[in-house]
Short mmCIF file of C-alpha atoms in Angstrom, two decimals:
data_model
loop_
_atom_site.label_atom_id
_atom_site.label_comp_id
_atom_site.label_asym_id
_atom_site.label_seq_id
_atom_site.Cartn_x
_atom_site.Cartn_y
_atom_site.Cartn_z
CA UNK A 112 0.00 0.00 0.00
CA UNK A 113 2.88 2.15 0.96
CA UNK A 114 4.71 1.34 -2.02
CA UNK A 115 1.73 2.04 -4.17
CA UNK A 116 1.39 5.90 -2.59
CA UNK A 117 4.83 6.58 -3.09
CA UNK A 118 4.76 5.41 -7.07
CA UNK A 119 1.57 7.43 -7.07
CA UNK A 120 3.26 10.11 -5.30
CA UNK A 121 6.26 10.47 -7.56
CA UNK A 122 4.11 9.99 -10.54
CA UNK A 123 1.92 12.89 -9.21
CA UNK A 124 4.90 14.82 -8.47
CA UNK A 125 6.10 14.38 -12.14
CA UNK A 126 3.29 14.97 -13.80
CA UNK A 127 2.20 18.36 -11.96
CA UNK A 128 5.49 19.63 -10.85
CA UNK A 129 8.66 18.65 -12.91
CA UNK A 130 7.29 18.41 -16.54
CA UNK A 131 5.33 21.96 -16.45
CA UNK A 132 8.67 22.71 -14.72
CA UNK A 133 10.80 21.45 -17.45
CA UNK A 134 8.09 22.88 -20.18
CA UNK A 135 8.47 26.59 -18.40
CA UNK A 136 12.40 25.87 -18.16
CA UNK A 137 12.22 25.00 -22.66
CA UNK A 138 9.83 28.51 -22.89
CA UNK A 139 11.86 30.40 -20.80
CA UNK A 140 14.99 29.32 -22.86
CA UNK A 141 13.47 29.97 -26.10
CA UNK A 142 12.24 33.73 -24.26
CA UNK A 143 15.64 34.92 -23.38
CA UNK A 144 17.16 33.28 -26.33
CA UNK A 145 14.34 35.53 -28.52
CA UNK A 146 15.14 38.62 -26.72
CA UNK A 147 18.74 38.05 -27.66
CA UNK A 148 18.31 37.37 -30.80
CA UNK A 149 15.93 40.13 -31.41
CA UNK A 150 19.06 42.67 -30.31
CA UNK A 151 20.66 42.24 -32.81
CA UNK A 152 17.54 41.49 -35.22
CA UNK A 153 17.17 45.32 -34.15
CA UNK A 154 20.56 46.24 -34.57
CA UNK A 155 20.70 45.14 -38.54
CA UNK A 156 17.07 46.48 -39.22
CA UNK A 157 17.40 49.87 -37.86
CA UNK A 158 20.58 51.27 -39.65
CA UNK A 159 21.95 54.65 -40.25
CA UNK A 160 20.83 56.41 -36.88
CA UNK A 161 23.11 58.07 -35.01
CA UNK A 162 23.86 56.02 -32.27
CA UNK A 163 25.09 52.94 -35.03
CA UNK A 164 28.57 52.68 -35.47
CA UNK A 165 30.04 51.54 -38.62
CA UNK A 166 33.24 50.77 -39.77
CA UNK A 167 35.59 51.84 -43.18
CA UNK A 168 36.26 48.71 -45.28
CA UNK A 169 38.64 50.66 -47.60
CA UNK A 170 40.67 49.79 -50.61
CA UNK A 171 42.75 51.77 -52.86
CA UNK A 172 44.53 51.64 -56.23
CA UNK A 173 46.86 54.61 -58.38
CA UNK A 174 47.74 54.10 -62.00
CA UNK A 175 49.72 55.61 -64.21
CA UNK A 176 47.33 55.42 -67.37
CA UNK A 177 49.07 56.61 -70.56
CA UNK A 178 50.79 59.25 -68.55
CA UNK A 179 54.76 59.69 -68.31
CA UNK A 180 54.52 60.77 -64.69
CA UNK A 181 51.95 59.70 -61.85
CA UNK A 182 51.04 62.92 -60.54
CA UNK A 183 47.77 61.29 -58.20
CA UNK A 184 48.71 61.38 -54.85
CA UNK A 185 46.76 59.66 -51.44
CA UNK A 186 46.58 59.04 -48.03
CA UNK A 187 44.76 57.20 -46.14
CA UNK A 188 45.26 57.86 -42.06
CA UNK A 189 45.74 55.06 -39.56
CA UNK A 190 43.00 53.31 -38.44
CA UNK A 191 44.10 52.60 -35.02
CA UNK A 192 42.30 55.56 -33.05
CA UNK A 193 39.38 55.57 -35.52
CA UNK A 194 36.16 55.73 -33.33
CA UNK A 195 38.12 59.06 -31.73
CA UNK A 196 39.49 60.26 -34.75
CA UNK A 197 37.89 58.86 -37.47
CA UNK A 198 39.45 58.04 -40.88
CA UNK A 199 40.91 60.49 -43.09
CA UNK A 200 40.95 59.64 -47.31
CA UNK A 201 42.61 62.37 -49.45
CA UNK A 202 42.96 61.89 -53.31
CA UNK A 203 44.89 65.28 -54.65
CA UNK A 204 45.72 65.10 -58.48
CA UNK A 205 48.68 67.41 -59.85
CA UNK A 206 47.59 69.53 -62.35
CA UNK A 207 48.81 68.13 -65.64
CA UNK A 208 50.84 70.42 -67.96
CA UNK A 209 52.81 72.53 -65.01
CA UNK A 210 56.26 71.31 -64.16
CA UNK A 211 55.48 70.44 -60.41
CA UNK A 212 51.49 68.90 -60.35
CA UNK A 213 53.20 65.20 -59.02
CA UNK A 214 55.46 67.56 -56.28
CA UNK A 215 52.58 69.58 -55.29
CA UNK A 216 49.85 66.56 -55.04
CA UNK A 217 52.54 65.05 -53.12
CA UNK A 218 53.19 67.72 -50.89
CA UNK A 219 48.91 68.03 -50.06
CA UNK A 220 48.87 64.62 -49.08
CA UNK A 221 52.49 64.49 -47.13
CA UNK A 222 51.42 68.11 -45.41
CA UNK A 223 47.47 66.52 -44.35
CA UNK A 224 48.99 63.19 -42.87
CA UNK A 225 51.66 64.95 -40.85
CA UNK A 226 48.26 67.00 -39.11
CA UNK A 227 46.65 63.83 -39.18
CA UNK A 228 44.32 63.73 -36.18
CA UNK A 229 42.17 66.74 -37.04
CA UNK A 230 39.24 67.47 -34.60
CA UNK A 231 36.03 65.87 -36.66
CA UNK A 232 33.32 68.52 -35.12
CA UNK A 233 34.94 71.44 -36.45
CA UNK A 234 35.79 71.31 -40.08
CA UNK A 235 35.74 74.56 -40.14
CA UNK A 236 39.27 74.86 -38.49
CA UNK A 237 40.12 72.36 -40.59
CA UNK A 238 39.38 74.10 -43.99
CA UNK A 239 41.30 76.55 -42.52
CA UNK A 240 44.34 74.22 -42.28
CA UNK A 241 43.78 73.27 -45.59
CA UNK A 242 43.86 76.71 -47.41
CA UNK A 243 46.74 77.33 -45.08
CA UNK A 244 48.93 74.43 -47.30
CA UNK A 245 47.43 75.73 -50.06
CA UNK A 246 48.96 79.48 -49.09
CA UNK A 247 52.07 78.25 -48.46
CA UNK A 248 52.35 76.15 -51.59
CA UNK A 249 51.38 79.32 -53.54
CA UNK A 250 54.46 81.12 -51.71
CA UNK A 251 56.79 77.89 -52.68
CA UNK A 252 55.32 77.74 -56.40
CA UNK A 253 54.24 80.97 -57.25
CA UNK A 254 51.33 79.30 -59.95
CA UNK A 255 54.21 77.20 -61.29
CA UNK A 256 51.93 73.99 -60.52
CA UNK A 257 48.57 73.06 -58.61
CA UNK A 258 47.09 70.14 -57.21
CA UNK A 259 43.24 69.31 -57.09
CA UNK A 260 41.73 68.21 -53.41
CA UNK A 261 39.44 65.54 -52.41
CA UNK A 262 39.47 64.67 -48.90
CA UNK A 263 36.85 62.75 -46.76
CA UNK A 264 37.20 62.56 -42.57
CA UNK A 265 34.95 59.77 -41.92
CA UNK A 266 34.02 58.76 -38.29
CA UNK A 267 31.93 56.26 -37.13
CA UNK A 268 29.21 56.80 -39.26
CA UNK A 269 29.40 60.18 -39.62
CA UNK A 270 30.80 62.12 -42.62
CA UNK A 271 32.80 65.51 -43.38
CA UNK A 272 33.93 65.98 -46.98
CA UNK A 273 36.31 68.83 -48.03
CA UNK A 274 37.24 69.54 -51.75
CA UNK A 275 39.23 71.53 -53.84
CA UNK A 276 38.96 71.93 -57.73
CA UNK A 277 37.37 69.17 -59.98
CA UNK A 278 38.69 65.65 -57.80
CA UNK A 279 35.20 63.80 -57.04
CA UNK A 280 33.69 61.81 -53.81
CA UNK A 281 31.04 59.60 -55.12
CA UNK A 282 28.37 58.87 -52.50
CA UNK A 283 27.23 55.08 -53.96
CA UNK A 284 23.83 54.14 -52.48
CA UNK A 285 21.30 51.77 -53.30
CA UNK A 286 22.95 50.92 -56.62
CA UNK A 287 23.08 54.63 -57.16
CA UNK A 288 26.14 56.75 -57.35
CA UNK A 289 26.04 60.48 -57.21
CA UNK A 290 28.69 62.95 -56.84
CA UNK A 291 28.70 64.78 -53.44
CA UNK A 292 31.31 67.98 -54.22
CA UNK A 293 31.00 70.83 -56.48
CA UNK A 294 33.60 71.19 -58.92
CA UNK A 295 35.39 74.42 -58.85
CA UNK A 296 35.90 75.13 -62.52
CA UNK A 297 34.70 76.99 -65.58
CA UNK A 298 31.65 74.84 -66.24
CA UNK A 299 30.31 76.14 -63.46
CA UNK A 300 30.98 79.94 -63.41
CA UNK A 301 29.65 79.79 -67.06
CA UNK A 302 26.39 77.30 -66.30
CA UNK A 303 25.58 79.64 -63.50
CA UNK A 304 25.70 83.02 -65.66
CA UNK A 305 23.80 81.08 -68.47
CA UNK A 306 21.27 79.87 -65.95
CA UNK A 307 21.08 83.80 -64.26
CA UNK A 308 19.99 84.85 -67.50
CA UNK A 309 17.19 82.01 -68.33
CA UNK A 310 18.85 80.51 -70.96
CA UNK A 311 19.42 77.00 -71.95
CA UNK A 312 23.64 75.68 -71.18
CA UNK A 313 24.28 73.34 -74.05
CA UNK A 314 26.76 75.74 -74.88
CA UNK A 315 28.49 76.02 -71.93
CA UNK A 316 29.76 71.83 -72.06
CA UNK A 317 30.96 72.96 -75.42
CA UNK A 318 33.37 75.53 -74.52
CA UNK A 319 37.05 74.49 -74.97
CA UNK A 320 37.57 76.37 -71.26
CA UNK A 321 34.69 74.54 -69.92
CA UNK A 322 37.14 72.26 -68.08
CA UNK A 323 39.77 74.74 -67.04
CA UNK A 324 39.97 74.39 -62.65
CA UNK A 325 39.22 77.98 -61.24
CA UNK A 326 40.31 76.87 -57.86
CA UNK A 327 42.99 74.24 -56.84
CA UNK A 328 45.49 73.77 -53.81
CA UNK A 329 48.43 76.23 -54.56
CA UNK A 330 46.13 78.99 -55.60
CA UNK A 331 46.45 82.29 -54.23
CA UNK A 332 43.72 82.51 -52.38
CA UNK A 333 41.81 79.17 -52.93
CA UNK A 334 38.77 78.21 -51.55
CA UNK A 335 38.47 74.80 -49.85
CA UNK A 336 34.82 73.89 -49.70
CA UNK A 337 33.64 71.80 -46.91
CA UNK A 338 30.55 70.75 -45.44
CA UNK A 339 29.22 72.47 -42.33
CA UNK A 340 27.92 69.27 -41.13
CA UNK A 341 28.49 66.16 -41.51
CA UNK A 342 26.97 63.65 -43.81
CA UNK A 343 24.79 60.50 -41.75
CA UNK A 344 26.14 57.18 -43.84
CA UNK A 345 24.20 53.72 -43.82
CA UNK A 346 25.23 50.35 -43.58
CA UNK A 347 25.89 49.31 -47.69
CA UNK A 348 27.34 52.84 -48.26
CA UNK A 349 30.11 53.25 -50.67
CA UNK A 350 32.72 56.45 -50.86
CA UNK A 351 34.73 56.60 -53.41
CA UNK A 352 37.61 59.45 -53.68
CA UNK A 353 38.80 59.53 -56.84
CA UNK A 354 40.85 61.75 -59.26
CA UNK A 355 39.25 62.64 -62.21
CA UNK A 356 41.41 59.90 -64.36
CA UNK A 357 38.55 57.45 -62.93
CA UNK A 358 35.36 59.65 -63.91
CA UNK A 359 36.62 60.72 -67.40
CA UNK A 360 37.02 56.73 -68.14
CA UNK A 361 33.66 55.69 -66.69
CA UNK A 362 30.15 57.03 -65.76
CA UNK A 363 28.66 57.15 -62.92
CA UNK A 364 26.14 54.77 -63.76
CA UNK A 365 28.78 52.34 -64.87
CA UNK A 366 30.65 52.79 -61.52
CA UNK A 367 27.17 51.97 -59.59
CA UNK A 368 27.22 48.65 -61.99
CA UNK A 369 30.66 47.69 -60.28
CA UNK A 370 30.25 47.65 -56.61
CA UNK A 371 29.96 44.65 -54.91
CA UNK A 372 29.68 43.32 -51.12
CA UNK A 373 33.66 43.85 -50.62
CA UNK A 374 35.66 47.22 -51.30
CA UNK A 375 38.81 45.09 -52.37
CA UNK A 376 36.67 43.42 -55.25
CA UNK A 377 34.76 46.67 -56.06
CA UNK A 378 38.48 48.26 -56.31
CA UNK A 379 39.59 45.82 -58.64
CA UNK A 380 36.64 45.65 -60.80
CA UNK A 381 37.48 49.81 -61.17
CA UNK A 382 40.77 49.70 -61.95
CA UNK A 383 40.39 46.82 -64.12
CA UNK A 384 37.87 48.27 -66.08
CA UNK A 385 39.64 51.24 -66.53
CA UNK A 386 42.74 49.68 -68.07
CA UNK A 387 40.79 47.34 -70.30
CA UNK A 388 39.01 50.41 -71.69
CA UNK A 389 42.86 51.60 -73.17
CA UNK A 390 42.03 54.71 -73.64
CA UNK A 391 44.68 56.34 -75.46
CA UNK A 392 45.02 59.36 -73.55
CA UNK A 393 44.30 57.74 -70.22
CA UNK A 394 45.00 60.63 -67.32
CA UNK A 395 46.63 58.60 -63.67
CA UNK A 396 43.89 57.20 -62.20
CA UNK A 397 43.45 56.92 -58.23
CA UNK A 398 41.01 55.86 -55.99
CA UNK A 399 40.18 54.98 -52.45
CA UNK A 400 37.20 53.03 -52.13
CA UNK A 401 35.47 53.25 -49.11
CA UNK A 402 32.52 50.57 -47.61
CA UNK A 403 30.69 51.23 -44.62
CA UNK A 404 30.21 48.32 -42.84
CA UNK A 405 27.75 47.72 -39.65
CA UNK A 406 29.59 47.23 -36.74
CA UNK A 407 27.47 44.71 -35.48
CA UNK A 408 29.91 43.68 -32.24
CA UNK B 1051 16.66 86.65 -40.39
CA UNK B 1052 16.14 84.22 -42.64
CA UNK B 1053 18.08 84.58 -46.34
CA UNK B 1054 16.57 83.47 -49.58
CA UNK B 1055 16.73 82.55 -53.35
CA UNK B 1056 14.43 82.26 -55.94
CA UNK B 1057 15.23 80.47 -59.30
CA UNK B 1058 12.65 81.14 -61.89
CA UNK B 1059 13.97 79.69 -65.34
CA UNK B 1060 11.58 79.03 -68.22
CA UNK B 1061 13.48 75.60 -69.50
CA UNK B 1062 13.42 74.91 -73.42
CA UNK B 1063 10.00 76.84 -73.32
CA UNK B 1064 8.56 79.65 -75.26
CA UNK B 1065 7.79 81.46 -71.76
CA UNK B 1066 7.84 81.33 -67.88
CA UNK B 1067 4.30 80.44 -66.63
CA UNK B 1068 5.13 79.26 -63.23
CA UNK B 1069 4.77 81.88 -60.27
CA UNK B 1070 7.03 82.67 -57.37
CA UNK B 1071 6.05 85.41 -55.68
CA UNK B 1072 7.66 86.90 -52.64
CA UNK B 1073 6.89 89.15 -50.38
CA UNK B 1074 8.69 90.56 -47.21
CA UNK B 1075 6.51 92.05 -45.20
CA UNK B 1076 5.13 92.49 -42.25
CA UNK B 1077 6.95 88.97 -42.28
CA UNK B 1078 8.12 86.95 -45.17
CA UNK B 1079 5.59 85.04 -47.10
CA UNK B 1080 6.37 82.89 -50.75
CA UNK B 1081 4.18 81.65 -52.95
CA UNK B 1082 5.25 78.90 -55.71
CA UNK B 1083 2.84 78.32 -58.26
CA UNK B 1084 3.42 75.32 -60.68
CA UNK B 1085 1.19 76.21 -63.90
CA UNK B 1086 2.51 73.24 -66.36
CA UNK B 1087 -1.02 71.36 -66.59
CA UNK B 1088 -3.03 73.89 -66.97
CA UNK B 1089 -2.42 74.24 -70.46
CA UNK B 1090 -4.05 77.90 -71.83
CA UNK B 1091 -4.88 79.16 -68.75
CA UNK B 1092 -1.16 78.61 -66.85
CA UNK B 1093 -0.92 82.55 -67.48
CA UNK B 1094 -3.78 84.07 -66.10
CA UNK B 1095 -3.33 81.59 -62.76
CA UNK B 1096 -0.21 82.71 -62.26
CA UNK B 1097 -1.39 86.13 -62.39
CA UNK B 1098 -4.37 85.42 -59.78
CA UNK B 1099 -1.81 84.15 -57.30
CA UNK B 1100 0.48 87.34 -57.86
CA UNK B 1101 -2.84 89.32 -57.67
CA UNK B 1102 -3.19 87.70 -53.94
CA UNK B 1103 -0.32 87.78 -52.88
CA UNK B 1104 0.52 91.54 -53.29
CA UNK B 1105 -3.50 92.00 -51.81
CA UNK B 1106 -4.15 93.11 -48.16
CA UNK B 1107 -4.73 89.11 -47.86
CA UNK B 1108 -1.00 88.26 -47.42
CA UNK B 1109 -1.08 89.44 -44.09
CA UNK B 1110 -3.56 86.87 -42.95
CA UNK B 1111 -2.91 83.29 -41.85
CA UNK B 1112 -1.55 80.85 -44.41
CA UNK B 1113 -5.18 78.57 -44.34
CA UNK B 1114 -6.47 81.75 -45.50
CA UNK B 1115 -4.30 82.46 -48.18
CA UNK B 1116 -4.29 78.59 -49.59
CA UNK B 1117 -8.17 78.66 -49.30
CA UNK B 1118 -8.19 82.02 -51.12
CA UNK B 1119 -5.82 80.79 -53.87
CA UNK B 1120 -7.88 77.27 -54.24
CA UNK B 1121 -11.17 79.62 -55.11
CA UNK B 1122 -9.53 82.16 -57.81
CA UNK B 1123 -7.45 79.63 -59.61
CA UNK B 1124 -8.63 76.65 -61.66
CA UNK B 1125 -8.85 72.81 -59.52
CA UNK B 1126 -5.38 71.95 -60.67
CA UNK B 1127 -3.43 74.71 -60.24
CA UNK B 1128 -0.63 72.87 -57.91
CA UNK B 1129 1.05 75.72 -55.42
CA UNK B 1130 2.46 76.20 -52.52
CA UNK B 1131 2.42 78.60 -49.96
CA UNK B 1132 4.08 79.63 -46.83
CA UNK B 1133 5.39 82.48 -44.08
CA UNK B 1134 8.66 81.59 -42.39
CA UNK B 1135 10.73 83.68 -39.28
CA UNK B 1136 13.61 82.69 -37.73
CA UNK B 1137 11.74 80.26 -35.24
CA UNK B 1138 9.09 78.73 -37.49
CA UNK B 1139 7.60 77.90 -41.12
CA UNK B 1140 3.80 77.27 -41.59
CA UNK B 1141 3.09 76.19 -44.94
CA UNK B 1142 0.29 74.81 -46.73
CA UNK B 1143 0.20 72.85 -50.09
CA UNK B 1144 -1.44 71.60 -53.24
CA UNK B 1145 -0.42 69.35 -55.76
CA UNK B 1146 3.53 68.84 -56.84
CA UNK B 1147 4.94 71.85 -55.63
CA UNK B 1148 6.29 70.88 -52.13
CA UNK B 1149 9.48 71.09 -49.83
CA UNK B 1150 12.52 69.43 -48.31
CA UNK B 1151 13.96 70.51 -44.93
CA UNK B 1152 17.97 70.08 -44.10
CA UNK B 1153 18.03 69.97 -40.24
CA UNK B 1154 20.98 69.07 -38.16
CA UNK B 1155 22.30 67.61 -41.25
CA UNK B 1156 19.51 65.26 -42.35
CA UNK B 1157 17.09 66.10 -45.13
CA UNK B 1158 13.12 65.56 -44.65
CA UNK B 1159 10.04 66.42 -46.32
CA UNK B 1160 8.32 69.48 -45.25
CA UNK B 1161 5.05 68.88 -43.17
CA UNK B 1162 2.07 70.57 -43.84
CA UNK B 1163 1.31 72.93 -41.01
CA UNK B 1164 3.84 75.02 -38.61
CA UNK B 1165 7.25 73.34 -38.01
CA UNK B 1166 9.95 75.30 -35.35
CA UNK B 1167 13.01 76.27 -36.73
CA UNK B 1168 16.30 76.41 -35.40
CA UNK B 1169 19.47 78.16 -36.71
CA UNK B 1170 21.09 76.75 -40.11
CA UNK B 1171 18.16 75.05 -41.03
CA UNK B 1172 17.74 74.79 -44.61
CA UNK B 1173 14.66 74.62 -46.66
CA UNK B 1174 14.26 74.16 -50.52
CA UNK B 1175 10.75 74.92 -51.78
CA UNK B 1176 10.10 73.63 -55.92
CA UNK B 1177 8.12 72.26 -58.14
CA UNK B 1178 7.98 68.72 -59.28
CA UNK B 1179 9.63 69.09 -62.20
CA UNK B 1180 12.49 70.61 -60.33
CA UNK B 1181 12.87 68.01 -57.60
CA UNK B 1182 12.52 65.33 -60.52
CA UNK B 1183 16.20 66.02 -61.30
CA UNK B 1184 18.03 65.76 -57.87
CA UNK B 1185 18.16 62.72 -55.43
CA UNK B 1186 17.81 63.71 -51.90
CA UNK B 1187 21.89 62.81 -51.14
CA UNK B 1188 22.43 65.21 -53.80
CA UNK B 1189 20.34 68.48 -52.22
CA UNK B 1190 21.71 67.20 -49.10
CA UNK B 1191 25.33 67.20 -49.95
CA UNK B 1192 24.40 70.64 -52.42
CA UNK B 1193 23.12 72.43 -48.92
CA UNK B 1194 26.05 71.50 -46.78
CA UNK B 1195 28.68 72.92 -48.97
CA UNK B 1196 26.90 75.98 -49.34
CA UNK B 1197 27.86 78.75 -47.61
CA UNK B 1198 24.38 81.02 -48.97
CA UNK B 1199 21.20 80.44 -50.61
CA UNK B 1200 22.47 81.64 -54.09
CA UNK B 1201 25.53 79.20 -53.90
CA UNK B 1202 23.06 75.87 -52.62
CA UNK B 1203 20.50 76.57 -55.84
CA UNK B 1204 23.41 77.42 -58.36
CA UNK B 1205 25.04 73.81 -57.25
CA UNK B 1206 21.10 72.42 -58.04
CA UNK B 1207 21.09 74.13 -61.15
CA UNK B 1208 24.45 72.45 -62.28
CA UNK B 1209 23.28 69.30 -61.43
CA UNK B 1210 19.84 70.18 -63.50
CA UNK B 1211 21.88 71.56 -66.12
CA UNK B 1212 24.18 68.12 -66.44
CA UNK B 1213 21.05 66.07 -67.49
CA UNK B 1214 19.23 68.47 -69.66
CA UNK B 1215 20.73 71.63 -70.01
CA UNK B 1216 18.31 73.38 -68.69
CA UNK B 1217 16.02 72.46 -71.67
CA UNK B 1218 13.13 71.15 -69.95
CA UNK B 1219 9.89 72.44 -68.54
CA UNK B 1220 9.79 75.85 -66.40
CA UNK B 1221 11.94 75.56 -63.32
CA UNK B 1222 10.50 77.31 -60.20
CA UNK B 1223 11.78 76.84 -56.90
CA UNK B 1224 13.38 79.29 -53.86
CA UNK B 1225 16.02 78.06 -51.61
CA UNK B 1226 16.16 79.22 -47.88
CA UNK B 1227 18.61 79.50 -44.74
CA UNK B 1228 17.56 80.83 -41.49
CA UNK B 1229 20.35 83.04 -39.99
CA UNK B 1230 18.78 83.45 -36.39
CA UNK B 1231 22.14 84.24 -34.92
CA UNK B 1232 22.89 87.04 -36.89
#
């Protein structure tokens, strides 16, 4: 009898106690491990605010093209301090046909790293710094060469771009690529005066000046635009800083067709296409190609 | 104080039809006015919303001035209307004329309705066919670098100009930057 009450008993006991026990124990599990998992379900979904970090997958390449000198010059800062510094990417071209563009573009990118950190909130100090190498290459040069700027300070998944003359930074988006800085050149001046006066600008793209930089590092007095605030970048993002070797050979649409998942492989797929196009009068090409990456630990 | 610029460009056609009208005072009120599919009578709508906007009626609310504009003009007449100051914009609209809004860095639509304003916000105002040329990175980018309202719509214009040299429809839009600290 007694043994019968105590198989009842422990049968009982199992029944009501241990297996909703065990059953709450497998929900519970399968609750936390949810709640977990949702994180970082959150994390991926909800990109591009301000509080997501994202990291630079960057990648560069410089070419010669059908050119006797490489006159591109880049940088790309360490990467060691980057959530307090950020990353710096500067493309400066030498302007081709004076005797010192591939000194001066070298002398941009040398005089930039050797400031390298600059304070990311307050680009206008550092546009200030900027047209302060630009003076004192004037005062070295005296016209006898210029060098084209494109510089982007990049920190966590915030943006700054600064620019000088016709170098580009390509904002690549959702299989879309669009150019970010204005180009400081004739084009412009004469599309705007054209434009003032309601007429149509065909004409203006046919001028034989149309191309001619009206601003460029060594200037006298050159202007280095910059943004006043920085630029919010999403997970996916591509920058590319490139001379204008790069856009001459290939749209923008075509540059949108080669990005891929990896900046390496997006690199190679530029420069590649660039060189198979043999174009005889192929300018140095240079670019630093840029993918922002969700940090997701 | 709030700067501003207006770009009024008649395209590849025969004549402007579109309307932007400003005006400063007592506080300073725009209207835009896209007249493209109206056909015959894009002219003489334009010239209604002039007419009420240089009336006694300007110094009313905006409601009044959108519900005064919707009687006088014909029922698709697309516009846009709206006062701004250095702390607010209340704007009302119709149709494909609207706006985009560059605070703190990040571009939005413009809400109907009153929206508070800080310093260095930035606010582009256009028609459709303007807006149809520019992706919102671009304006973005376009309003960062620029250091006044002329120099933000002559970058839009470039970009305009680069697909169709300016040989479209009329172009009609006003560019604004509120300079509260000043």
């Amino acid at each position: 009898m007694s043994s019968l009450f105590d198989n009842d008993f422990g049968l009982g006991l199992a029944v009501f106690i241990l297996i909703p026990l065990f059953l709450a124990g497998i929900v519970a599990f399968f609750y936390f491990l949810d709640n977990y998992m949702n994180k970082y379900r959150r994390m991926v979904k909800d990109l591009g605010t301000k509080d997501r970090n994202l990291r630079c997958r960057i990648a560069y390449f410089s070419e010669r093209g059908q050119r006797k000198r490489q006159e591109d010059s880049c940088y790309i800062s360490p990467m060691t301090n980057s959530e307090e510094d950020g990353v710096i990417a500067v493309v400066s071209d030498g302007i081709g046909g004076l005797k010192y563009g591939d000194e001066i573009s070298k002398k941009v990118v040398d005089r930039i790293s050797s400031g390298f950190p600059y304070r990311f909130e307050d680009s206008e100090t550092n546009s200030a710094i900027l047209r302060g190498i630009s003076r004192d290459i004037y005062n070295r040069y005296k016209l006898e060469g210029g060098a084209t700027l494109a510089m982007v300070h990049i920190r966590n998944n915030l943006m700054h771009i600064y620019s000088c003359g016709d170098s580009n930074i390509i904002l690549v988006r959702k299989g879309k690529a669009m150019m970010l800085n204005p180009k400081q050149n004739y084009l412009s001046i004469l599309i705007n005066r054209l434009a003032a006066n309601g007429e149509m600008t065909k004409g203006a793209y046919l001028d034989k000046d149309a191309r001619s930089l009206v601003d460029f590092m060594g200037n006298s007095y050159s202007r280095v635009n910059r943004t006043c605030s920085p630029l919010l970048l999403f997970d996916g993002d591509y920058v590319i800083v490139a001379s204008d070797g790069l856009t001459d050979a290939m749209s923008l649409e075509k540059i949108a067709d080669y990005v891929t998942n990896h900046s390496v492989i997006t690199a190679e797929h530029l420069k590649l296409s660039v060189k198979s196009s043999r174009r005889p009068s192929q300018d140095n090409y240079t670019a630093i190609v840029i993918r922002m990456e969700y940090d997701l630990f | 104080m709030v700067e501003y610029y207006i770009l009024k460009h008649k395209g590849g056609q025969a004549c402007y039809n579109d309307a932007v009208v400003p005006v400063a005072s007592p506080e300073l009120s725009i209207a835009i006015a896209a007249t493209e599919k109206l056909g015959d009578t894009a002219p003489v709508a334009a010239k209604i919303v002039r007419d009420i906007m240089s009336s006694e009626l300007v110094a009313g609310k905006v409601p009044d001035l959108a519900s005064e504009i919707d009687r006088h003009t014909p029922d698709n007449t697309e516009y846009m209307v709206f006062k701004i100051n250095d702390d607010r914009i209340d704007s009302m609209r119709r149709g494909g004329v609207y706006g985009k809004i560059v605070k703190n860095g990040e571009l939005k639509v413009l809400p109907n309705g009153i929206l508070g304003l800080e310093d260095e916000d930035r606010i582009v105002c256009g028609t459709e066919e303007f807006f149809s040329f520019l992706a919102d990175e671009e304006i973005l980018a376009d309003s960062l670098f620029a250091e006044s309202c002329q120099e933000w719509m002559n970058y839009m214009i470039k970009r305009i100009s680069d697909i169709n040299w300016l040989s479209g429809k009329n172009l009609s839009a006003v560019t604004l930057i509120v300079r509260s600290s000043e």
